[in-house]
mmCIF file of C-alpha atoms in Angstrom:
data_model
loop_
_atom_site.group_PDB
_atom_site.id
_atom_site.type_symbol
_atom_site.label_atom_id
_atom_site.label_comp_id
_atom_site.label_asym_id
_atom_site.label_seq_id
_atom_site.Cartn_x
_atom_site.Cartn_y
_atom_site.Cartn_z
ATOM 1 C CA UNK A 1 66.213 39.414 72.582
ATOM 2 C CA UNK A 2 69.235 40.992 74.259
ATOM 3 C CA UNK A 3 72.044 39.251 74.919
ATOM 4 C CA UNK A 4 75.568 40.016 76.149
ATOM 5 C CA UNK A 5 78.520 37.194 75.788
ATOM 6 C CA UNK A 6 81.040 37.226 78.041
ATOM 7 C CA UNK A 7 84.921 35.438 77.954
ATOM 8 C CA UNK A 8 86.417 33.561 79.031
ATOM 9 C CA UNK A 9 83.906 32.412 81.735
ATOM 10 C CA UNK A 10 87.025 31.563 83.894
ATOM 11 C CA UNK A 11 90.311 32.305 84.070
ATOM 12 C CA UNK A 12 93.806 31.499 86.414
ATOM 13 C CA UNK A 13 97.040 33.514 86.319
ATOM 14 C CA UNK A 14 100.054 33.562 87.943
ATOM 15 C CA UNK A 15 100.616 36.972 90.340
ATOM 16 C CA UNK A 16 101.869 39.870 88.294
ATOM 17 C CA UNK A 17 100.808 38.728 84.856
ATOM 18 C CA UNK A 18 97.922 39.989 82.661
ATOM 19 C CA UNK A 19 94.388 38.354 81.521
ATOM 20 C CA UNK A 20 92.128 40.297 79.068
ATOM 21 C CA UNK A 21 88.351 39.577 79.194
ATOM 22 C CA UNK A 22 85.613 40.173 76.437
ATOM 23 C CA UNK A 23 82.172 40.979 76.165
ATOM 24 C CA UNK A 24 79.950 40.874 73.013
ATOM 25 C CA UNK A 25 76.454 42.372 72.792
ATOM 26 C CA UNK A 26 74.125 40.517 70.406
ATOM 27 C CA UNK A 27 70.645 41.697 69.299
ATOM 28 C CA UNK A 28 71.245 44.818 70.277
ATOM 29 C CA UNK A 29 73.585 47.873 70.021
ATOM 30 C CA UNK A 30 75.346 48.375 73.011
ATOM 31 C CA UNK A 31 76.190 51.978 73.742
ATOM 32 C CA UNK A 32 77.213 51.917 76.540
ATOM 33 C CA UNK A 33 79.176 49.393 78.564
ATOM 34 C CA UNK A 34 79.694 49.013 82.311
ATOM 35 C CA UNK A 35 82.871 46.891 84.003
ATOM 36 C CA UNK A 36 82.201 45.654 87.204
ATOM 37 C CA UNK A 37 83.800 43.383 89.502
ATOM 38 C CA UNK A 38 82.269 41.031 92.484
ATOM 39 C CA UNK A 39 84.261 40.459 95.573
ATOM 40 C CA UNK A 40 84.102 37.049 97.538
ATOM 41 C CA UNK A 41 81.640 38.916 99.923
ATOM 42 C CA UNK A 42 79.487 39.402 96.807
ATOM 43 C CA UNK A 43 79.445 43.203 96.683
ATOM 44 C CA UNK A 44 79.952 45.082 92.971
ATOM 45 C CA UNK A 45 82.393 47.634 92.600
ATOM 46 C CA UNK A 46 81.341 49.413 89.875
ATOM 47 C CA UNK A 47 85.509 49.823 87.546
ATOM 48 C CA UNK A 48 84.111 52.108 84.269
ATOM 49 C CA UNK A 49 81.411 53.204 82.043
ATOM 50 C CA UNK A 50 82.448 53.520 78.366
ATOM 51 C CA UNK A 51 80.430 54.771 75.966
ATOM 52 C CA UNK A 52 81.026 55.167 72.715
ATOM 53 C CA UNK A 53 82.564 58.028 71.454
ATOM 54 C CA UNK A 54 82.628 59.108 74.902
ATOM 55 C CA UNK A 55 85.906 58.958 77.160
ATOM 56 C CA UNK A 56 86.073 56.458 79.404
ATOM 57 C CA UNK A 57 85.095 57.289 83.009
ATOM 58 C CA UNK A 58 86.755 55.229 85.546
ATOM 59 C CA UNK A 59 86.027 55.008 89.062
ATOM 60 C CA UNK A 60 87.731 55.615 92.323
ATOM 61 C CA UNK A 61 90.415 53.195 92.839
ATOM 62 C CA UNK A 62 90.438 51.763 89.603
ATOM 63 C CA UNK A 63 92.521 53.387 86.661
ATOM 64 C CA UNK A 64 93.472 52.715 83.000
ATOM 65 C CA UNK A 65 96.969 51.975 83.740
ATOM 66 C CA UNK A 66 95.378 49.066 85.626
ATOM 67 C CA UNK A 67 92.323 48.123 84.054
ATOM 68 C CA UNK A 68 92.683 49.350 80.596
ATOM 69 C CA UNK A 69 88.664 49.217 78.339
ATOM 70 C CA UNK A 70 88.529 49.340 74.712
ATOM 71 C CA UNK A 71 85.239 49.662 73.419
ATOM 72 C CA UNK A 72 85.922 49.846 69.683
ATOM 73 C CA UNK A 73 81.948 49.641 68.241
ATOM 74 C CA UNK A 74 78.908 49.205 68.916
ATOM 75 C CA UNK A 75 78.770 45.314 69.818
ATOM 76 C CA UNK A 76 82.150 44.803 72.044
ATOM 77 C CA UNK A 77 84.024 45.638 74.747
ATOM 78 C CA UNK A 78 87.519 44.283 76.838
ATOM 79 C CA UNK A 79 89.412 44.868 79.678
ATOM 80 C CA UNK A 80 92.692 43.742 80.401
ATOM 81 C CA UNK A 81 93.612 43.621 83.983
ATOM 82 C CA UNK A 82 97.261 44.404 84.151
ATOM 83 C CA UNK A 83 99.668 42.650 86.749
ATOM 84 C CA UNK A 84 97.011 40.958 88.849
ATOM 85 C CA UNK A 85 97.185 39.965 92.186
ATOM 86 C CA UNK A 86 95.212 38.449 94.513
ATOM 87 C CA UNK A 87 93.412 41.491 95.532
ATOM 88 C CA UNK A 88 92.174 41.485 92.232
ATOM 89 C CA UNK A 89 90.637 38.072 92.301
ATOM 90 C CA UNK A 90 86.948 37.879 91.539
ATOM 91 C CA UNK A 91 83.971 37.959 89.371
ATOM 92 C CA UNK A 92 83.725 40.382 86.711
ATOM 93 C CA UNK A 93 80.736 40.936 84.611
ATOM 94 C CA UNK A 94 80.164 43.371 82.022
ATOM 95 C CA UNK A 95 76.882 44.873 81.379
ATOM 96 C CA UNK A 96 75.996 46.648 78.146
ATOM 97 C CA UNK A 97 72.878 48.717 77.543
ATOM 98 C CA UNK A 98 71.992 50.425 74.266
ATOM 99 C CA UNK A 99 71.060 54.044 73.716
ATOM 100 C CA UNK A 100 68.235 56.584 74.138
ATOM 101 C CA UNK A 101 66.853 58.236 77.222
ATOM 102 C CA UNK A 102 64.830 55.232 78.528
ATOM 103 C CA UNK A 103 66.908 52.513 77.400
ATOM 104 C CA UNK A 104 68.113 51.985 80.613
ATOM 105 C CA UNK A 105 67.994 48.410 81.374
ATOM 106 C CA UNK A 106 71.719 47.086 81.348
ATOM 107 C CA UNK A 107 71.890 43.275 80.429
ATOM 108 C CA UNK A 108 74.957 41.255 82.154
ATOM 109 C CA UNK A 109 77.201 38.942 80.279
ATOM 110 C CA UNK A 110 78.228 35.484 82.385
ATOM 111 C CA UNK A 111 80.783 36.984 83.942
ATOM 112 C CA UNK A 112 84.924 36.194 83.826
ATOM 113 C CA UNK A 113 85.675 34.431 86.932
ATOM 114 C CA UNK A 114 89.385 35.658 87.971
ATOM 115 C CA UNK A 115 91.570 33.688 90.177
ATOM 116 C CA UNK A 116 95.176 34.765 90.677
ATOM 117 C CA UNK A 117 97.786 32.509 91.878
ATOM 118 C CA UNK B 1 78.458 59.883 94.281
ATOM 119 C CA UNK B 2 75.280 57.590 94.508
ATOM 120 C CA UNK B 3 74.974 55.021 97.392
ATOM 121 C CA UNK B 4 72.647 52.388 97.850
ATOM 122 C CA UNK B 5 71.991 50.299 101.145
ATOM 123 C CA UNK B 6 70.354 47.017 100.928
ATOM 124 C CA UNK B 7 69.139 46.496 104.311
ATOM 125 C CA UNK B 8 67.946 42.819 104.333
ATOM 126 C CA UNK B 9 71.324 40.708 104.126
ATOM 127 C CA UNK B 10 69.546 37.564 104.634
ATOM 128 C CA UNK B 11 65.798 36.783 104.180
ATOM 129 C CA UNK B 12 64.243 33.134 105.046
ATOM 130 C CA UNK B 13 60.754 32.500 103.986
ATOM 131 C CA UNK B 14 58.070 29.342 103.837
ATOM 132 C CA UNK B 15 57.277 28.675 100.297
ATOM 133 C CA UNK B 16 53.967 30.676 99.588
ATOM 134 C CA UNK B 17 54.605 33.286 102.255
ATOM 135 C CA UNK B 18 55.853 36.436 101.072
ATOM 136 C CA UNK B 19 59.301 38.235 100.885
ATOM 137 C CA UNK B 20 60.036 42.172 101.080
ATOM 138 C CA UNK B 21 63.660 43.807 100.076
ATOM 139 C CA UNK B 22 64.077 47.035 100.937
ATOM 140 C CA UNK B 23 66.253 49.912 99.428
ATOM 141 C CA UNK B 24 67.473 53.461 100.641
ATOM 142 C CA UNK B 25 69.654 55.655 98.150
ATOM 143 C CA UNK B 26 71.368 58.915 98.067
ATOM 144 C CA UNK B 27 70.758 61.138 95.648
ATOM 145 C CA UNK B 28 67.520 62.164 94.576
ATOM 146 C CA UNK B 29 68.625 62.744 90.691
ATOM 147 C CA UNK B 30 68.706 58.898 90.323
ATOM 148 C CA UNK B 31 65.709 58.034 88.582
ATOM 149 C CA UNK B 32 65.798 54.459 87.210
ATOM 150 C CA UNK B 33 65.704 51.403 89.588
ATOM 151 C CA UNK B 34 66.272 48.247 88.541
ATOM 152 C CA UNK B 35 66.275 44.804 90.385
ATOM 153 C CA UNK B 36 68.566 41.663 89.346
ATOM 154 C CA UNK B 37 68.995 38.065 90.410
ATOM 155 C CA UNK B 38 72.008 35.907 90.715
ATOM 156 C CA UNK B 39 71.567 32.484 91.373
ATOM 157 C CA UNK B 40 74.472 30.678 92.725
ATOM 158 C CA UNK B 41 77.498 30.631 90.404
ATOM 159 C CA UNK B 42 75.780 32.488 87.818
ATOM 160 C CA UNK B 43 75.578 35.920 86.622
ATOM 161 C CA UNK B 44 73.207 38.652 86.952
ATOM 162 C CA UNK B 45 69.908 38.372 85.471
ATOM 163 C CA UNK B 46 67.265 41.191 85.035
ATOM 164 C CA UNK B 47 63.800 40.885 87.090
ATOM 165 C CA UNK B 48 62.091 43.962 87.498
ATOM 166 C CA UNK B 49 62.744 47.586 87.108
ATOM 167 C CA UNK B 50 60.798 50.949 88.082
ATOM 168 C CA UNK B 51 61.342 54.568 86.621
ATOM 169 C CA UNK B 52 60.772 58.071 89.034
ATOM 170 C CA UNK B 53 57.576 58.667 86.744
ATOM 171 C CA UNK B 54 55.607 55.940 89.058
ATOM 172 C CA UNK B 55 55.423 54.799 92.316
ATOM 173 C CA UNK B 56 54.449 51.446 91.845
ATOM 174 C CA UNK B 57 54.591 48.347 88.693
ATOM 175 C CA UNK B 58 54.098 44.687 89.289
ATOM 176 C CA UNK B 59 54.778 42.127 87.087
ATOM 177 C CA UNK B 60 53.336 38.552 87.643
ATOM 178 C CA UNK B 61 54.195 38.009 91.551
ATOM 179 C CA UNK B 62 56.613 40.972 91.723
ATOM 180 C CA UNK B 63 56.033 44.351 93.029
ATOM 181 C CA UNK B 64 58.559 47.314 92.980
ATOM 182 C CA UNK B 65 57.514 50.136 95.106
ATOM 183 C CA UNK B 66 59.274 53.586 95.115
ATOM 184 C CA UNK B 67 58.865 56.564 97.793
ATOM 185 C CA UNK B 68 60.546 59.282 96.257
ATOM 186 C CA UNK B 69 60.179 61.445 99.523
ATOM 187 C CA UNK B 70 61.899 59.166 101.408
ATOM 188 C CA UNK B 71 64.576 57.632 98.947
ATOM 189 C CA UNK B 72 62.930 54.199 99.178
ATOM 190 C CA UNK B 73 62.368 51.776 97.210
ATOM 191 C CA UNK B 74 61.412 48.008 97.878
ATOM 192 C CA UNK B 75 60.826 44.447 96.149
ATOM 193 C CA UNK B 76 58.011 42.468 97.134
ATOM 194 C CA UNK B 77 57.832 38.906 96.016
ATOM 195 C CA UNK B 78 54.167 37.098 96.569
ATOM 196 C CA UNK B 79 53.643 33.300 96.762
ATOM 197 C CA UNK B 80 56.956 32.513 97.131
ATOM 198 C CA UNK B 81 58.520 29.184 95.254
ATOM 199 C CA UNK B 82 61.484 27.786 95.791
ATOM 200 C CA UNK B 83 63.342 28.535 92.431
ATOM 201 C CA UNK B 84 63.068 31.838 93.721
ATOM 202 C CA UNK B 85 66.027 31.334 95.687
ATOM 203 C CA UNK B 86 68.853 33.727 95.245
ATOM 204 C CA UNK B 87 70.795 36.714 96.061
ATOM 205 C CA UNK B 88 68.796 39.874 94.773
ATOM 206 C CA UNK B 89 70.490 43.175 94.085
ATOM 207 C CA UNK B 90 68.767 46.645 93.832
ATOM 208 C CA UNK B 91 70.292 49.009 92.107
ATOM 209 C CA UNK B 92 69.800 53.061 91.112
ATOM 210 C CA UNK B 93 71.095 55.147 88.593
ATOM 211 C CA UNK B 94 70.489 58.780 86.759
ATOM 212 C CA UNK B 95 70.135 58.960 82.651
ATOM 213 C CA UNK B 96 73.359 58.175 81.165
ATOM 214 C CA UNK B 97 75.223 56.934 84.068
ATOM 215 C CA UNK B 98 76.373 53.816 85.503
ATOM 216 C CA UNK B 99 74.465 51.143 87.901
ATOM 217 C CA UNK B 100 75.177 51.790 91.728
ATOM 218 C CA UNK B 101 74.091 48.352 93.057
ATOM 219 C CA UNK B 102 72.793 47.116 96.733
ATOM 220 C CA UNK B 103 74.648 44.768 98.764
ATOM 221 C CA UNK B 104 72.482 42.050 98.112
ATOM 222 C CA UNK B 105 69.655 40.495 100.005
ATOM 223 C CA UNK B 106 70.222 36.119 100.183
ATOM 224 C CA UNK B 107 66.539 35.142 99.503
ATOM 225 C CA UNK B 108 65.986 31.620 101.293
ATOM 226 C CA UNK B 109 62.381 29.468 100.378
ATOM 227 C CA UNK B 110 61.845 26.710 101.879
ATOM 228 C CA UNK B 111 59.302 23.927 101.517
#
């Protein structure tokens, strides 16, 4: 079956310095990957969609120089987030689907719990 | 850009009764409409999903139901259990494009 690793489950930094997270699809080629982050209130944001060989399309209010993706083949993805702050604290879960017009189902990795000090 | 309301935040229900989530998005190219689960402390997990092609598919206890006209679509859970107990999230999204999820609905069973 599908499954998508994700790492490190959970993470603390100090405000203003960097943590990179990675997610790993296994059984299955993942095309495309999707970065989102939970708040406390338990709403996802939705950060990027990368695809590969596709640019990377980042949403509203979050931007490479912030949360920079590399999505180097077809069975990982990271993100860094870059001088984090509290604001930034959170869940963030990576979801990767593979290809094709009705391969839509996107299958979620553990998640990287982020908490900034 | 595609938005999705969640309108149940919180749902309590006797064990056996049943549960209904309801959905409203935005824009009528989305066409794929998947449900998740999150237990507490974990991540998401896939349940259900419907495509524009149908208006209805059920799966064991579950039925999605989608009213294209009216940019609806709902989760209906039937003989409710307790380990059903969780925060659901609907979700809606065109080919090739990214998950727009729900706010969540808290799904409570009780004995």
């Amino acid at each position: 079956g599908a499954l998508v690793y994700q790492y490190p489950r959970r993470t603390i930094c100090k405000s203003g310095t960097s943590m990179r997270m990675e997610c790993q699809a296994v059984g299955f080629q993942a095309t495309s990957v999707a970065w989102y982050r939970q708040s406390p209130q338990k709403t996802f944001e939705l950060i990027a969609l990368s695809t590969v060989n596709s640019a990377i399309k980042y949403e509203q209010n979050f931007t490479q120089e912030k949360f920079p993706i590399s999505h180097p083949n077809l069975s990982f993805s990271s993100m860094t987030v870059l001088n984090a702050y509290l604001e930034d604290r959170g869940l963030y879960l990576c979801g990767a689907r593979t290809g094709g017009a009705r391969a839509e189902t996107l299958y979620f990795g553990s998640g990287t719990r982020l908490t900034v000090l | 850009g595609e938005k999705v309301e969640q309108h149940e935040s919180t749902l309590s229900v006797r064990e056996g009764d049943s549960a209904v989530i309801n959905c409203t998005y935005t824009d009528t190219a989305s066409s794929y409409f998947p449900w998740y689960k999150q237990e507490a402390g974990k991540s998401l997990h896939f349940v259900i999903d419907i495509r524009s092609n149908v208006d209805r598919k059920q799966s064991q206890r579950l039925t999605v139901l989608l009213d294209k006209k009216a940019k609806r679509f709902s989760l209906h859970i039937t003989a409710t259990q307790p380990e059903d107990s969780a925060i659901y999230f609907c979700a809606a999204h065109q080919g090739g494009r990214a998950l727009i999820f729900g706010t969540g609905t808290t799904v409570s069973v009780s004995p």
